[in-house]
Coordinates of C-alpha atoms in Angstrom, one line a residue:
Chain O
M1296 CA 5.4 31.4 4.6
L1297 CA 3.2 28.9 2.7
T1298 CA 4.1 28.8 -0.9
W1299 CA 2.5 26.7 -3.7
N1300 CA 6.0 25.2 -4.1
K1301 CA 6.1 24.1 -0.6
V1302 CA 2.4 22.5 -0.9
H1303 CA 3.5 20.8 -4.2
D1304 CA 6.6 19.5 -2.7
S1305 CA 4.5 18.0 0.2
I1306 CA 2.3 16.3 -2.2
T1307 CA 5.5 14.8 -3.9
I1308 CA 6.7 13.5 -0.6
F1309 CA 3.3 12.1 0.5
L1310 CA 2.9 10.3 -3.1
G1311 CA 6.5 9.1 -2.8
I1312 CA 5.9 7.4 0.5
F1313 CA 2.5 5.8 -0.6
L1314 CA 3.8 4.6 -3.9
E1315 CA 7.0 3.2 -2.5
A1316 CA 5.0 1.4 0.2
I1317 CA 2.4 -0.4 -2.1
P1318 CA 4.4 -3.5 -2.7
F1319 CA 4.7 -4.0 1.0
I1320 CA 1.3 -3.3 1.8
L1321 CA 0.2 -6.0 -0.9
L1322 CA 2.8 -8.4 0.4
G1323 CA 1.7 -8.1 4.0
V1324 CA -1.9 -8.4 2.9
L1325 CA -1.2 -11.6 0.8
L1326 CA 0.7 -13.2 3.7
S1327 CA -1.9 -12.4 6.2
A1328 CA -4.4 -14.0 4.1
A1329 CA -2.3 -17.0 3.5
V1330 CA -1.6 -17.2 7.4
A1331 CA -5.2 -17.0 8.1
V1332 CA -6.0 -19.8 5.6
F1333 CA -3.1 -22.1 5.8
V1334 CA -1.3 -21.9 9.2
R1335 CA -2.7 -23.4 12.3
P1336 CA -1.4 -22.0 15.5
D1337 CA -2.0 -25.4 17.3
Q1338 CA 0.5 -27.0 15.2
I1339 CA 3.0 -24.3 16.3
A1340 CA 2.1 -24.9 19.9
K1341 CA 3.4 -28.4 19.7
I1342 CA 7.0 -27.5 18.7
I1343 CA 7.6 -24.6 20.9
P1344 CA 10.4 -25.5 23.4
K1345 CA 9.4 -26.2 26.9
N1346 CA 12.4 -24.5 28.7
K1347 CA 12.0 -20.7 29.4
F1348 CA 15.0 -19.3 27.5
G1349 CA 14.6 -21.6 24.5
G1350 CA 10.8 -20.7 24.4
I1351 CA 11.5 -17.1 24.4
L1352 CA 14.2 -17.5 21.7
F1353 CA 11.9 -19.4 19.7
A1354 CA 9.1 -16.9 20.1
T1355 CA 11.1 -14.1 18.9
G1356 CA 11.7 -15.9 15.6
L1357 CA 8.1 -16.9 15.1
G1358 CA 7.5 -13.8 12.9
F1359 CA 9.1 -15.8 10.0
M1360 CA 6.2 -18.0 10.1
F1361 CA 3.7 -15.3 10.8
P1362 CA 5.0 -12.2 9.0
V1363 CA 2.1 -10.1 9.7
C1364 CA 1.7 -6.8 11.6
E1365 CA 0.0 -6.4 14.9
C1366 CA -3.4 -6.7 13.5
G1367 CA -2.7 -10.1 12.2
N1368 CA -0.7 -11.4 15.2
I1369 CA -2.9 -10.7 18.0
P1370 CA -5.4 -13.4 16.6
V1371 CA -2.4 -15.8 16.3
A1372 CA -1.3 -15.0 19.9
R1373 CA -4.9 -15.4 21.2
R1374 CA -5.0 -19.0 19.4
L1375 CA -1.6 -20.0 20.7
I1376 CA -2.8 -19.2 24.4
K1377 CA -6.0 -21.2 23.8
K1378 CA -3.7 -24.1 22.9
K1379 CA -2.1 -23.7 26.4
V1380 CA 1.2 -21.9 25.3
K1381 CA 2.5 -19.9 28.1
A1382 CA 1.3 -16.1 28.0
Y1383 CA 5.0 -14.9 28.1
I1384 CA 5.6 -16.7 24.9
A1385 CA 2.7 -15.2 23.4
I1386 CA 3.9 -11.6 24.6
T1387 CA 7.2 -12.2 23.2
F1388 CA 5.9 -13.2 19.9
L1389 CA 3.6 -10.2 19.9
L1390 CA 6.3 -7.8 20.5
S1391 CA 9.0 -9.3 18.1
A1392 CA 6.8 -10.7 15.1
P1393 CA 6.0 -7.3 13.7
V1394 CA 9.6 -6.5 13.1
I1395 CA 11.5 -9.7 13.2
N1396 CA 10.1 -11.2 9.8
P1397 CA 11.2 -11.1 6.2
V1398 CA 8.8 -8.6 4.9
V1399 CA 9.7 -5.9 7.4
F1400 CA 13.3 -6.7 6.8
A1401 CA 13.0 -6.2 3.1
A1402 CA 11.2 -2.9 3.7
T1403 CA 13.6 -1.7 6.2
Y1404 CA 16.5 -2.5 4.1
I1405 CA 15.1 -0.8 1.0
A1406 CA 14.3 2.2 3.0
F1407 CA 17.4 2.6 5.1
K1408 CA 20.2 0.9 2.8
N1409 CA 22.2 4.0 3.2
N1410 CA 21.8 3.9 6.8
P1411 CA 22.6 0.3 7.7
E1412 CA 23.0 1.1 11.3
I1413 CA 19.3 2.0 11.5
I1414 CA 18.7 -1.5 10.2
W1415 CA 20.7 -3.3 12.5
W1416 CA 19.9 -1.5 15.6
R1417 CA 16.4 -1.9 14.8
Y1418 CA 16.5 -5.6 15.1
I1419 CA 19.1 -5.7 17.9
M1420 CA 16.8 -3.4 20.0
T1421 CA 13.5 -5.2 19.0
F1422 CA 15.0 -8.6 19.8
L1423 CA 16.4 -7.5 23.3
M1424 CA 13.2 -5.6 24.2
A1425 CA 10.9 -8.6 23.3
A1426 CA 13.0 -11.1 25.1
T1427 CA 13.5 -8.9 28.3
I1428 CA 9.9 -8.2 28.4
G1429 CA 9.0 -11.8 27.9
L1430 CA 11.4 -12.9 30.5
L1431 CA 9.9 -10.5 33.0
F1432 CA 6.3 -12.0 32.3
S1433 CA 7.7 -15.5 32.6
F1434 CA 7.8 -14.9 36.5
V1435 CA 4.1 -14.8 36.6
K1436 CA 3.2 -18.3 37.4
D1437 CA -0.6 -18.0 36.8
D1438 CA -1.2 -17.0 33.4
S1439 CA -4.9 -16.5 34.0
K1440 CA -3.8 -13.5 36.0
L1441 CA -2.6 -11.8 32.7
L1442 CA -5.6 -12.6 30.5
K1443 CA -9.0 -11.1 29.9
K1444 CA -11.5 -12.7 32.1
S1445 CA -13.4 -14.6 29.3
L1446 CA -10.1 -16.0 28.0
A1447 CA -8.7 -16.8 31.5
K1448 CA -12.0 -18.8 32.1
E1449 CA -11.3 -20.7 28.8
Y1450 CA -7.5 -21.1 29.7
N1451 CA -8.4 -22.8 32.9
Q1452 CA -10.6 -25.5 31.1
P1453 CA -9.0 -28.7 29.8
A1454 CA -7.6 -28.2 26.1
S1455 CA -10.1 -29.1 23.3
E1456 CA -9.2 -30.8 20.2
K1457 CA -12.3 -29.1 18.6
I1458 CA -11.4 -26.7 15.8
S1459 CA -12.7 -23.3 17.2
K1460 CA -15.5 -21.5 15.3
E1461 CA -13.0 -18.8 14.6
H1462 CA -11.2 -21.1 12.3
S1463 CA -14.2 -22.7 10.7
H1464 CA -15.2 -19.7 8.5
K1465 CA -13.0 -18.2 6.0
N1466 CA -13.4 -15.1 3.9
S1467 CA -12.9 -15.5 0.3
L1468 CA -9.3 -14.6 -0.5
A1469 CA -10.3 -11.4 -2.6
K1470 CA -12.5 -10.1 0.2
T1471 CA -9.7 -10.6 2.8
I1472 CA -7.3 -9.0 0.6
N1473 CA -9.7 -6.2 0.0
E1474 CA -10.3 -5.5 3.7
E1475 CA -6.8 -5.8 4.8
F1476 CA -5.4 -3.6 2.0
F1477 CA -7.8 -0.9 2.9
E1478 CA -6.9 -1.0 6.7
M1479 CA -3.0 -0.9 6.0
A1480 CA -3.3 1.5 3.0
G1481 CA -5.6 3.7 4.9
V1482 CA -3.4 4.0 8.0
L1483 CA -0.5 4.6 5.6
T1484 CA -2.2 7.3 3.9
I1485 CA -2.9 9.0 7.2
G1486 CA 0.7 8.8 8.2
G1487 CA 2.0 9.8 5.0
F1488 CA -0.1 12.9 5.1
I1489 CA 1.2 13.7 8.8
A1490 CA 4.8 13.2 7.5
S1491 CA 4.3 15.6 4.5
L1492 CA 2.3 18.0 6.7
V1493 CA 4.9 18.3 9.3
Q1494 CA 7.6 19.1 6.7
L1495 CA 5.2 21.6 5.2
A1496 CA 3.8 23.3 8.2
L1497 CA 6.4 23.4 11.0
P1498 CA 9.2 26.0 10.5
R1499 CA 12.6 24.7 9.8
H1500 CA 14.0 25.9 13.2
V1501 CA 11.3 24.2 15.1
I1502 CA 11.8 20.9 13.2
T1503 CA 15.7 21.1 13.7
A1504 CA 15.2 22.0 17.4
L1505 CA 12.7 19.2 18.0
G1506 CA 14.6 16.8 15.8
Q1507 CA 18.1 17.2 16.9
G1508 CA 17.8 17.2 20.6
P1509 CA 18.7 13.8 22.0
V1510 CA 15.7 13.7 24.2
T1511 CA 13.0 15.8 22.5
S1512 CA 13.5 13.9 19.3
V1513 CA 13.0 10.6 21.0
L1514 CA 9.7 11.8 22.6
A1515 CA 8.4 13.2 19.4
M1516 CA 9.0 10.4 17.3
S1517 CA 7.8 7.9 19.9
G1518 CA 4.5 10.0 20.2
L1519 CA 4.3 9.9 16.5
A1520 CA 4.7 6.3 16.2
F1521 CA 2.0 5.6 19.1
I1522 CA -0.5 7.9 17.3
T1523 CA -0.1 7.3 13.6
S1524 CA -0.3 3.4 14.3
I1525 CA 1.3 2.5 10.9
C1526 CA 1.8 -1.2 10.1
S1527 CA 5.3 -2.3 10.5
N1528 CA 5.6 -3.4 6.9
V1529 CA 5.5 0.0 5.7
D1530 CA 6.7 2.1 8.7
S1531 CA 10.2 2.4 7.3
F1532 CA 9.0 4.6 4.4
F1533 CA 7.2 6.9 6.7
A1534 CA 10.2 7.2 9.0
L1535 CA 12.4 8.1 6.0
G1536 CA 10.5 11.3 5.8
F1537 CA 12.2 12.5 8.9
I1538 CA 15.6 11.2 8.4
N1539 CA 17.1 14.6 7.3
N1540 CA 15.8 16.3 10.4
F1541 CA 15.5 13.9 13.2
S1542 CA 18.2 12.2 15.1
A1543 CA 19.1 8.4 14.4
G1544 CA 17.9 7.5 17.9
S1545 CA 14.5 8.9 17.5
I1546 CA 14.1 7.2 14.0
L1547 CA 15.0 3.9 15.9
A1548 CA 12.4 4.9 18.7
F1549 CA 9.8 5.1 15.8
L1550 CA 10.8 2.0 14.3
I1551 CA 10.7 -0.2 17.5
L1552 CA 8.1 1.4 19.5
G1553 CA 5.6 1.8 16.8
P1554 CA 5.2 -1.9 15.8
M1555 CA 5.0 -3.0 19.7
L1556 CA 2.7 -0.2 21.0
D1557 CA 0.2 2.2 19.2
I1558 CA -3.4 2.9 19.5
K1559 CA -4.4 0.0 17.3
A1560 CA -2.1 -2.6 19.0
I1561 CA -3.6 -1.6 22.5
I1562 CA -7.2 -2.0 21.3
M1563 CA -6.1 -5.4 19.9
M1564 CA -4.1 -6.4 22.8
L1565 CA -7.3 -5.7 25.1
T1566 CA -9.2 -8.5 23.3
T1567 CA -6.8 -11.0 24.8
F1568 CA -4.9 -9.6 27.9
N1569 CA -6.5 -7.7 30.8
V1570 CA -6.0 -4.0 31.3
R1571 CA -3.3 -4.3 34.1
T1572 CA -1.2 -6.6 31.7
V1573 CA -1.6 -4.1 28.7
V1574 CA -0.7 -1.3 31.0
A1575 CA 2.4 -3.3 32.1
I1576 CA 3.5 -3.9 28.6
S1577 CA 3.0 -0.3 27.6
I1578 CA 5.1 1.0 30.4
L1579 CA 7.9 -1.5 29.8
V1580 CA 7.9 -0.9 26.1
T1581 CA 8.1 2.7 26.4
Q1582 CA 10.6 3.0 29.1
I1583 CA 12.9 0.4 27.4
T1584 CA 12.5 2.3 24.1
F1585 CA 13.5 5.5 25.7
I1586 CA 16.6 4.1 27.4
F1587 CA 17.7 2.3 24.4
T1588 CA 17.4 5.2 21.9
L1589 CA 18.5 7.9 24.3
F1590 CA 21.7 5.8 24.9
Y1591 CA 22.0 5.5 21.1
N1592 CA 21.8 9.3 20.7
L1593 CA 24.2 10.0 23.5
N1594 CA 26.9 7.3 23.1
I1595 CA 26.7 5.7 19.5
S1596 CA 25.1 8.1 17.1
Chain C
M638 CA -26.6 0.6 -0.3
K639 CA -24.1 -2.2 0.6
N640 CA -23.4 -2.8 -3.1
L641 CA -22.7 0.9 -3.7
A642 CA -20.2 0.9 -1.0
Q643 CA -18.5 -2.2 -2.4
I644 CA -18.6 -0.7 -5.8
I645 CA -16.9 2.4 -4.6
E646 CA -14.3 0.5 -2.7
S647 CA -13.5 -1.6 -5.8
L648 CA -13.2 1.4 -7.9
I649 CA -10.9 2.9 -5.4
L650 CA -8.6 -0.1 -5.6
I651 CA -8.7 0.0 -9.5
F652 CA -7.9 3.7 -9.6
V653 CA -5.1 3.6 -6.9
G654 CA -3.5 0.9 -9.3
L655 CA -4.0 2.9 -12.4
L656 CA -2.4 6.0 -10.8
T657 CA 1.1 4.0 -10.8
V658 CA 0.4 2.8 -14.4
K659 CA -0.3 6.5 -15.5
Y660 CA 3.0 7.9 -13.7
Y661 CA 4.9 4.9 -15.3
A662 CA 3.5 5.7 -18.7
T663 CA 4.3 9.5 -18.6
G664 CA 7.7 8.7 -16.9
E665 CA 6.8 11.0 -14.0
I666 CA 6.9 8.0 -11.6
I667 CA 10.7 8.9 -11.1
Y668 CA 9.8 12.2 -9.5
F669 CA 8.5 10.0 -6.5
V670 CA 10.5 6.7 -6.2
Y671 CA 13.9 5.2 -6.7
P672 CA 14.0 3.8 -10.5
G673 CA 15.2 0.3 -9.2
Y674 CA 11.9 -0.2 -7.5
I675 CA 9.7 0.9 -10.3
W676 CA 9.0 -2.5 -11.6
L677 CA 8.0 -3.9 -8.1
I678 CA 5.6 -0.9 -7.5
L679 CA 4.1 -1.4 -11.1
I680 CA 3.4 -5.1 -10.8
S681 CA 2.0 -4.7 -7.2
S682 CA -0.3 -1.8 -8.5
I683 CA -1.4 -4.0 -11.5
I684 CA -2.4 -6.7 -9.0
I685 CA -4.3 -4.2 -6.8
S686 CA -6.3 -2.9 -9.8
L687 CA -7.0 -6.4 -10.9
T688 CA -8.3 -7.4 -7.4
G689 CA -10.7 -4.4 -7.8
V690 CA -11.8 -5.5 -11.0
Y691 CA -12.2 -9.1 -9.6
T692 CA -14.4 -7.6 -6.8
L693 CA -16.5 -5.7 -9.0
Y694 CA -17.2 -8.8 -11.3
T695 CA -18.2 -10.8 -8.0
I696 CA -20.5 -7.9 -7.0
Y697 CA -22.0 -8.1 -10.6
Q698 CA -22.2 -11.9 -10.2
K699 CA -23.6 -11.6 -6.8
D700 CA -21.1 -14.0 -5.3
A701 CA -19.9 -11.8 -2.5
A702 CA -19.9 -13.7 0.9
P703 CA -22.4 -12.4 3.3
C704 CA -20.9 -10.5 6.2
C705 CA -22.4 -10.4 9.9
S706 CA -25.6 -12.0 8.9
H707 CA -28.0 -12.9 11.8
D708 CA -27.0 -16.6 11.7
H709 CA -23.5 -15.4 12.9
S710 CA -21.8 -16.8 9.6
C711 CA -19.6 -13.9 10.0
C712 CA -16.6 -13.2 7.7
H713 CA -14.5 -12.4 10.7
N714 CA -14.2 -12.9 14.2
H715 CA -15.4 -9.9 16.2
K716 CA -13.5 -11.0 19.5
D717 CA -10.3 -10.8 17.5
Q718 CA -11.0 -7.7 15.3
A719 CA -13.3 -6.0 17.8
Y720 CA -12.3 -2.5 16.5
H721 CA -12.7 -3.2 12.9
G722 CA -16.3 -2.2 12.2
H723 CA -16.5 1.7 11.7
T724 CA -12.6 2.1 11.9
V725 CA -12.2 0.1 8.6
N726 CA -15.1 2.1 7.0
I727 CA -13.5 5.4 7.7
L728 CA -9.8 4.0 6.6
K729 CA -11.2 2.8 3.2
Y730 CA -12.1 6.6 2.1
T731 CA -8.8 8.0 3.4
L732 CA -7.5 6.3 0.1
L733 CA -9.4 9.0 -1.8
L734 CA -6.6 11.5 -0.7
P735 CA -3.9 10.0 -2.8
L736 CA -6.2 9.6 -5.8
I737 CA -7.4 13.2 -5.6
V738 CA -3.9 14.5 -5.3
G739 CA -2.5 12.1 -7.9
Y740 CA -5.0 12.6 -10.5
L741 CA -5.5 16.5 -10.0
V742 CA -2.0 17.8 -9.4
T743 CA 0.5 17.8 -12.1
P744 CA 3.5 15.8 -11.0
R745 CA 6.9 17.5 -10.7
P746 CA 10.2 17.1 -8.8
L747 CA 11.1 18.7 -5.5
S748 CA 11.8 22.4 -5.8
A749 CA 14.6 24.5 -4.8
E750 CA 12.6 25.6 -1.5
T751 CA 12.7 22.1 -0.3
A752 CA 16.3 22.0 -1.1
L753 CA 17.0 25.2 0.8
N754 CA 14.7 23.8 3.7
R755 CA 16.6 20.8 4.1
G756 CA 20.2 22.2 3.9
L757 CA 22.9 21.5 1.3
T758 CA 25.3 18.5 1.4
L759 CA 28.6 19.5 0.0
E760 CA 30.4 16.3 1.1
L761 CA 28.9 12.8 1.4
D762 CA 29.2 11.5 5.1
L763 CA 28.8 8.1 3.7
E764 CA 31.1 5.3 3.3
I765 CA 32.5 5.5 -0.2
K766 CA 31.8 2.0 -1.7
Q767 CA 34.3 0.2 -4.0
E768 CA 32.4 0.8 -7.1
S769 CA 31.9 4.5 -6.5
V770 CA 35.8 5.1 -5.9
L771 CA 36.3 3.0 -9.4
N772 CA 33.9 5.4 -11.2
I773 CA 35.6 8.4 -9.8
F774 CA 38.9 7.2 -11.4
T775 CA 37.4 5.6 -14.5
T776 CA 34.8 8.5 -15.5
N777 CA 36.3 11.4 -17.3
P778 CA 36.1 14.6 -15.3
E779 CA 33.9 16.3 -18.1
N780 CA 31.4 13.4 -17.9
R781 CA 30.9 13.6 -14.1
N782 CA 27.5 14.7 -12.6
V783 CA 27.1 16.7 -9.5
L784 CA 26.9 13.3 -7.5
E785 CA 30.3 12.1 -8.9
W786 CA 32.0 15.4 -8.3
V787 CA 30.8 15.4 -4.7
R788 CA 32.1 11.9 -4.2
T789 CA 35.4 12.8 -5.7
L790 CA 35.6 15.9 -3.4
T791 CA 34.7 13.7 -0.5
F792 CA 37.2 11.0 -1.4
N793 CA 39.8 13.7 -1.8
P794 CA 39.2 17.1 -0.4
E795 CA 42.6 18.7 -1.4
P796 CA 41.6 21.6 -3.6
E797 CA 45.0 21.4 -5.6
A798 CA 44.1 17.9 -6.8
H799 CA 41.4 19.2 -8.8
L800 CA 42.9 22.3 -10.1
G801 CA 42.2 22.9 -13.9
L802 CA 40.0 19.8 -14.2
P803 CA 37.1 20.4 -16.6
V804 CA 33.4 20.4 -15.4
N805 CA 30.4 19.9 -17.7
L806 CA 27.1 19.1 -15.9
S807 CA 23.7 20.3 -15.3
G808 CA 21.7 21.0 -12.1
F809 CA 19.5 23.6 -10.5
I810 CA 20.7 26.9 -8.9
L811 CA 20.6 27.4 -5.1
D812 CA 21.5 30.8 -4.0
L813 CA 22.3 31.1 -0.2
D814 CA 23.1 34.9 -0.4
D815 CA 26.7 34.1 -0.2
E816 CA 28.6 37.0 -1.8
D817 CA 31.3 34.6 -3.4
F818 CA 29.2 31.6 -4.5
I819 CA 26.1 30.3 -5.7
Y820 CA 25.5 26.5 -5.9
I821 CA 24.6 23.9 -8.6
A822 CA 22.6 21.1 -7.0
R823 CA 20.6 17.9 -7.6
F824 CA 18.5 16.0 -5.2
L825 CA 20.2 12.6 -4.0
V826 CA 17.6 9.9 -3.7
A827 CA 18.0 6.6 -1.8
C828 CA 14.4 5.3 -1.7
C829 CA 11.8 7.9 -2.4
A830 CA 11.2 11.7 -2.4
A831 CA 10.8 11.6 1.4
D832 CA 14.5 11.0 1.8
A833 CA 15.8 13.4 -0.9
R834 CA 18.5 15.7 0.1
P835 CA 20.3 18.3 -2.1
I836 CA 23.9 17.8 -3.0
A837 CA 25.7 20.7 -4.6
L838 CA 29.0 22.2 -5.8
P839 CA 29.9 25.7 -5.2
I840 CA 30.2 28.1 -8.4
L841 CA 32.2 31.3 -8.3
R842 CA 29.9 34.3 -8.9
N843 CA 30.7 36.2 -12.1
E844 CA 29.0 38.0 -14.7
L845 CA 27.5 34.8 -16.1
S846 CA 25.5 34.0 -12.9
K847 CA 24.3 37.5 -12.0
D848 CA 20.8 36.9 -13.4
L849 CA 20.3 33.5 -11.9
S850 CA 17.6 32.6 -9.4
N851 CA 16.8 29.7 -7.1
G852 CA 15.5 26.8 -8.9
D853 CA 16.8 27.7 -12.5
W854 CA 18.1 24.7 -14.3
I855 CA 21.4 25.2 -16.0
Q856 CA 24.1 23.6 -18.0
L857 CA 27.4 24.5 -16.5
E858 CA 30.8 24.3 -18.3
G859 CA 33.9 25.6 -16.4
T860 CA 36.9 24.3 -14.5
F861 CA 37.9 23.7 -11.0
T862 CA 39.9 26.3 -9.1
T863 CA 41.0 27.0 -5.7
F864 CA 39.3 29.6 -3.4
Q865 CA 40.3 30.9 -0.1
R866 CA 38.3 32.7 2.7
P867 CA 39.0 33.0 6.4
D868 CA 35.6 31.3 7.4
I869 CA 36.0 28.5 5.1
G870 CA 39.7 28.0 4.4
R871 CA 40.8 26.7 1.0
K872 CA 38.2 25.1 -1.0
A873 CA 37.9 23.6 -4.6
V874 CA 35.2 25.6 -6.5
V875 CA 34.0 25.8 -10.1
N876 CA 35.1 28.9 -12.0
P877 CA 32.2 29.0 -14.7
D878 CA 33.2 29.5 -18.4
Q879 CA 29.6 29.1 -19.9
I880 CA 26.1 29.0 -18.3
N881 CA 23.2 28.1 -20.3
L882 CA 19.6 28.1 -19.0
I883 CA 17.9 24.7 -19.7
E884 CA 14.5 22.9 -19.3
Q885 CA 14.3 20.7 -16.4
P886 CA 15.4 17.4 -17.4
R887 CA 13.4 14.2 -17.3
D888 CA 15.7 12.6 -14.8
P889 CA 16.0 15.5 -12.3
Y890 CA 17.5 13.3 -9.3
V891 CA 20.7 11.5 -8.9
Y892 CA 20.7 8.2 -7.0
Q893 CA 22.9 6.6 -4.4

């Protein structure tokens, strides 16, 4: 039965998620703006190790130089590819950078400091998944087969030293902060609203049944991660809303699948990769997430 | 029209920031977030408000950079941010939701209904940190709050170890329709209201507790005793000597 107390408590939960996330939205926005202005992917391209395993390892740590969520790292990946960096390196970077960066680590720590296993397993699983998928794609010899047609054509041409037009126009800092803040905060608002609505609208026995089943909980939270498309610098606070009712494995599924694969990320990836590549990435991410987190629920948790 | 949209966006930024300042000034911010992070949230909110003020200023000065003009001096690259157009416009106005509920709804902490919905924690399943153990031994029993008593009972669940120890604490009542007990509870918060869970101590029912309802805030004085029942075994429970109804305190939660 819906009571005013329940509605009011949902508002309290929603505002708690929103307020707690504000510093991390701002930090993500400021870093994203700084990256756009000061960091040139062609400089990074020169220092990436040439051997496969070194390159993949390096790519998983690139998030420390580009601590932005998927909206910010797709343009970076695209510029890396234009600078003749191998596509598998860019894919590894795309999958790992939204999580393996100091901003997201700080947010995850603050949200889950009383559940440290969530923190560590988020990073272990993200690293393993990004490296595995990067390694699989490294067996594709011709990178142009992975790329969107227009980019593939450009990829096959000799590298140019000219600074691309994309880089020559810069927003004013305030305008960039403005746009990025609204985007991140807007998605968080929708996500926070969904989190509080779930607690309000679903009967407790439904939440418990859905949340405690080792398989149903993983499927539910993976689906939620895909739909809500929350930026990784604030997704920990959203997931926190489910910690009391959902299995640890499902919380992990949300935290590792969300930054790699959601509606927003798919749209962004299609600006760089062709449909077949994006489908392949999607299948690999969902399958590996399911295996990892189900294993966690059944054997570790 | 474009200026009006920019003005509205700037005002949204300003009022989002001011919402946090309002909660901080009234002390109500602790209903939502862990106190240790308040300064970080406050500073960030002030920066966001100032960004809104600055953007208003640039609109006034007509310094805003043109976007997507016909000579393609665009503010962003369409290839890289293909979906941004209408999606970002819609997202901007979702921020009206926290503004509306934030400014129109009187803040208050989580209620007993949510506590009942989330289920009670009578023993902490977390690792007891060194400083928590130290606190258990250095804090006088009559000065321990609900969290400290739950930690004590987690550390040493043996009922006889606490027999006769005095209890003087406050919390809200939870009645689970148990014929022998009601509970005195507080929400334990680690990060924000989203993760809050109720921790509680059982109180023996007697004449003093017969008129209490879910959500009533009380000041409880009593002593620990032991209680045995086939379904729960032997437990340490509080035998109340005095129960007074009180106003909800300004700091209703306890923190890990």
